[in-house]
Amino acid sequence: MRDSLCRDLTGTFVGCDGEPTRATCSFHDRPCGLAAGDVLQLEVERMDGEWTPLFHRCQGHAVEEFPDEHTVHGTAQALVTARLEPTGAHLPGTGRYHPEALTIGEVEVQDVSTVEHGRRSPLSDRDELQ
């Protein structure tokens, strides 16, 4: 699992099309700019065979373990940290390449929420819908 996490996430674009050299924290009311060299914590989820970032956290909003309120039963999830690097990426919205776009550097796994953990849907234990 750790190998696929590192492989899938390293080099992933985390900026935005409008400002590819800046990333933001998902938990600020106002824009929080993160730049190359800053540490970013990410909540990631295994989707369609690949690890995908869900939420970005700056150091001020970092947590020690994967948040219970974000866990989903039946889905592998993890909390990781990485240093932001200006290695360049193709921007998702335009497909245009930006040579200094922010990407995820070396990944360190902090916590894992396995498929057996997490909140269940209220419908998951029912045999049929009413």
Short mmCIF file of C-alpha atoms in Angstrom, two decimals:
data_model
loop_
_atom_site.label_atom_id
_atom_site.label_comp_id
_atom_site.label_asym_id
_atom_site.label_seq_id
_atom_site.Cartn_x
_atom_site.Cartn_y
_atom_site.Cartn_z
CA MET A 1 0.00 0.00 0.00
CA ARG A 2 2.72 2.48 0.93
CA ASP A 3 4.54 1.85 -2.35
CA SER A 4 1.44 2.54 -4.43
CA LEU A 5 0.73 5.67 -2.36
CA CYS A 6 4.18 7.09 -3.03
CA ARG A 7 4.13 6.07 -6.69
CA ASP A 8 0.63 7.44 -7.40
CA LEU A 9 1.00 10.72 -5.52
CA THR A 10 4.58 11.82 -6.26
CA GLY A 11 4.45 14.37 -9.04
CA THR A 12 0.69 14.98 -8.72
CA PHE A 13 -0.30 18.57 -9.50
CA VAL A 14 -1.73 20.35 -6.41
CA GLY A 15 -1.92 23.96 -7.55
CA CYS A 16 -4.82 25.47 -9.45
CA ASP A 17 -5.11 26.30 -13.14
CA GLY A 18 -5.32 30.03 -12.39
CA GLU A 19 -2.20 30.00 -10.19
CA PRO A 20 -0.26 26.79 -10.82
CA THR A 21 2.64 27.88 -8.58
CA ARG A 22 0.37 28.18 -5.51
CA ALA A 23 -1.61 25.57 -3.59
CA THR A 24 -4.33 26.24 -1.03
CA CYS A 25 -5.55 24.72 2.23
CA SER A 26 -9.05 23.24 2.09
CA PHE A 27 -9.83 24.41 5.64
CA HIS A 28 -9.37 28.20 5.45
CA ASP A 29 -12.23 30.69 5.06
CA ARG A 30 -9.89 32.95 3.11
CA PRO A 31 -7.27 31.90 0.57
CA CYS A 32 -4.17 30.38 2.17
CA GLY A 33 -1.29 30.36 -0.26
CA LEU A 34 1.25 27.55 -0.07
CA ALA A 35 4.35 27.71 -2.23
CA ALA A 36 7.30 25.55 -3.27
CA GLY A 37 9.10 24.19 -0.22
CA ASP A 38 6.03 24.31 2.06
CA VAL A 39 4.76 21.12 3.68
CA LEU A 40 1.29 20.02 2.68
CA GLN A 41 -0.78 17.37 4.46
CA LEU A 42 -3.28 15.52 2.28
CA GLU A 43 -6.22 13.24 2.88
CA VAL A 44 -6.16 10.77 0.00
CA GLU A 45 -8.48 8.01 -1.17
CA ARG A 46 -8.02 5.00 -3.42
CA MET A 47 -10.32 5.54 -6.42
CA ASP A 48 -10.36 3.50 -9.63
CA GLY A 49 -7.08 1.83 -8.67
CA GLU A 50 -5.17 5.07 -7.97
CA TRP A 51 -4.61 7.29 -4.93
CA THR A 52 -6.37 10.64 -5.33
CA PRO A 53 -6.04 13.74 -3.08
CA LEU A 54 -9.30 14.79 -1.39
CA PHE A 55 -8.34 17.59 1.02
CA HIS A 56 -5.22 19.75 1.41
CA ARG A 57 -4.13 20.92 4.88
CA CYS A 58 -1.57 23.60 5.73
CA GLN A 59 0.54 23.09 8.86
CA GLY A 60 -1.95 25.16 10.88
CA HIS A 61 -4.75 22.72 10.02
CA ALA A 62 -2.70 19.51 10.13
CA VAL A 63 -4.12 16.58 12.13
CA GLU A 64 -2.45 13.56 13.75
CA GLU A 65 -4.69 10.87 12.26
CA PHE A 66 -7.19 10.43 9.46
CA PRO A 67 -10.35 12.31 10.59
CA ASP A 68 -13.25 10.06 11.60
CA GLU A 69 -15.73 12.41 9.95
CA HIS A 70 -14.08 11.83 6.55
CA THR A 71 -13.71 8.04 6.70
CA VAL A 72 -15.81 5.94 4.37
CA HIS A 73 -16.39 2.22 4.95
CA GLY A 74 -15.19 0.12 2.04
CA THR A 75 -12.67 2.70 0.81
CA ALA A 76 -8.93 2.74 1.52
CA GLN A 77 -7.90 6.20 2.70
CA ALA A 78 -4.70 7.69 4.12
CA LEU A 79 -3.26 10.82 5.65
CA VAL A 80 0.09 11.81 4.14
CA THR A 81 2.52 14.71 4.22
CA ALA A 82 4.66 15.96 1.36
CA ARG A 83 6.85 18.92 0.51
CA LEU A 84 5.62 20.97 -2.44
CA GLU A 85 7.96 21.06 -5.42
CA PRO A 86 7.89 23.25 -8.54
CA THR A 87 8.51 20.34 -10.91
CA GLY A 88 5.94 21.30 -13.53
CA ALA A 89 2.72 19.70 -14.69
CA HIS A 90 0.01 19.74 -17.32
CA LEU A 91 -2.88 21.78 -15.95
CA PRO A 92 -6.08 19.71 -15.62
CA GLY A 93 -8.44 22.40 -16.90
CA THR A 94 -6.50 23.44 -19.99
CA GLY A 95 -4.01 20.64 -20.60
CA ARG A 96 -1.36 23.36 -20.99
CA TYR A 97 2.07 22.55 -19.48
CA HIS A 98 3.39 24.93 -16.82
CA PRO A 99 7.10 24.34 -16.05
CA GLU A 100 6.92 25.49 -12.40
CA ALA A 101 3.51 24.13 -11.42
CA LEU A 102 3.41 22.76 -7.86
CA THR A 103 3.47 19.03 -7.42
CA ILE A 104 3.74 16.60 -4.53
CA GLY A 105 7.28 15.67 -3.58
CA GLU A 106 8.38 12.77 -1.39
CA VAL A 107 5.36 11.28 0.40
CA GLU A 108 5.35 10.26 4.07
CA VAL A 109 2.40 8.18 5.26
CA GLN A 110 1.06 9.37 8.64
CA ASP A 111 -2.09 7.32 9.12
CA VAL A 112 -4.25 4.83 7.24
CA SER A 113 -8.00 4.25 7.26
CA THR A 114 -8.46 0.74 5.87
CA VAL A 115 -11.47 -0.47 3.91
CA GLU A 116 -12.82 -2.17 7.06
CA HIS A 117 -12.98 1.14 8.95
CA GLY A 118 -15.06 4.20 8.42
CA ARG A 119 -18.64 5.32 8.47
CA ARG A 120 -21.20 3.09 6.85
CA SER A 121 -24.08 4.34 4.79
CA PRO A 122 -27.37 4.08 6.71
CA LEU A 123 -28.57 1.89 3.82
CA SER A 124 -25.63 -0.53 3.88
CA ASP A 125 -27.11 -2.82 6.52
CA ARG A 126 -30.59 -2.98 4.99
CA ASP A 127 -31.63 -5.79 2.69
CA GLU A 128 -33.92 -3.56 0.69
CA LEU A 129 -35.06 0.04 0.47
CA GLN A 130 -38.42 0.90 1.97
#
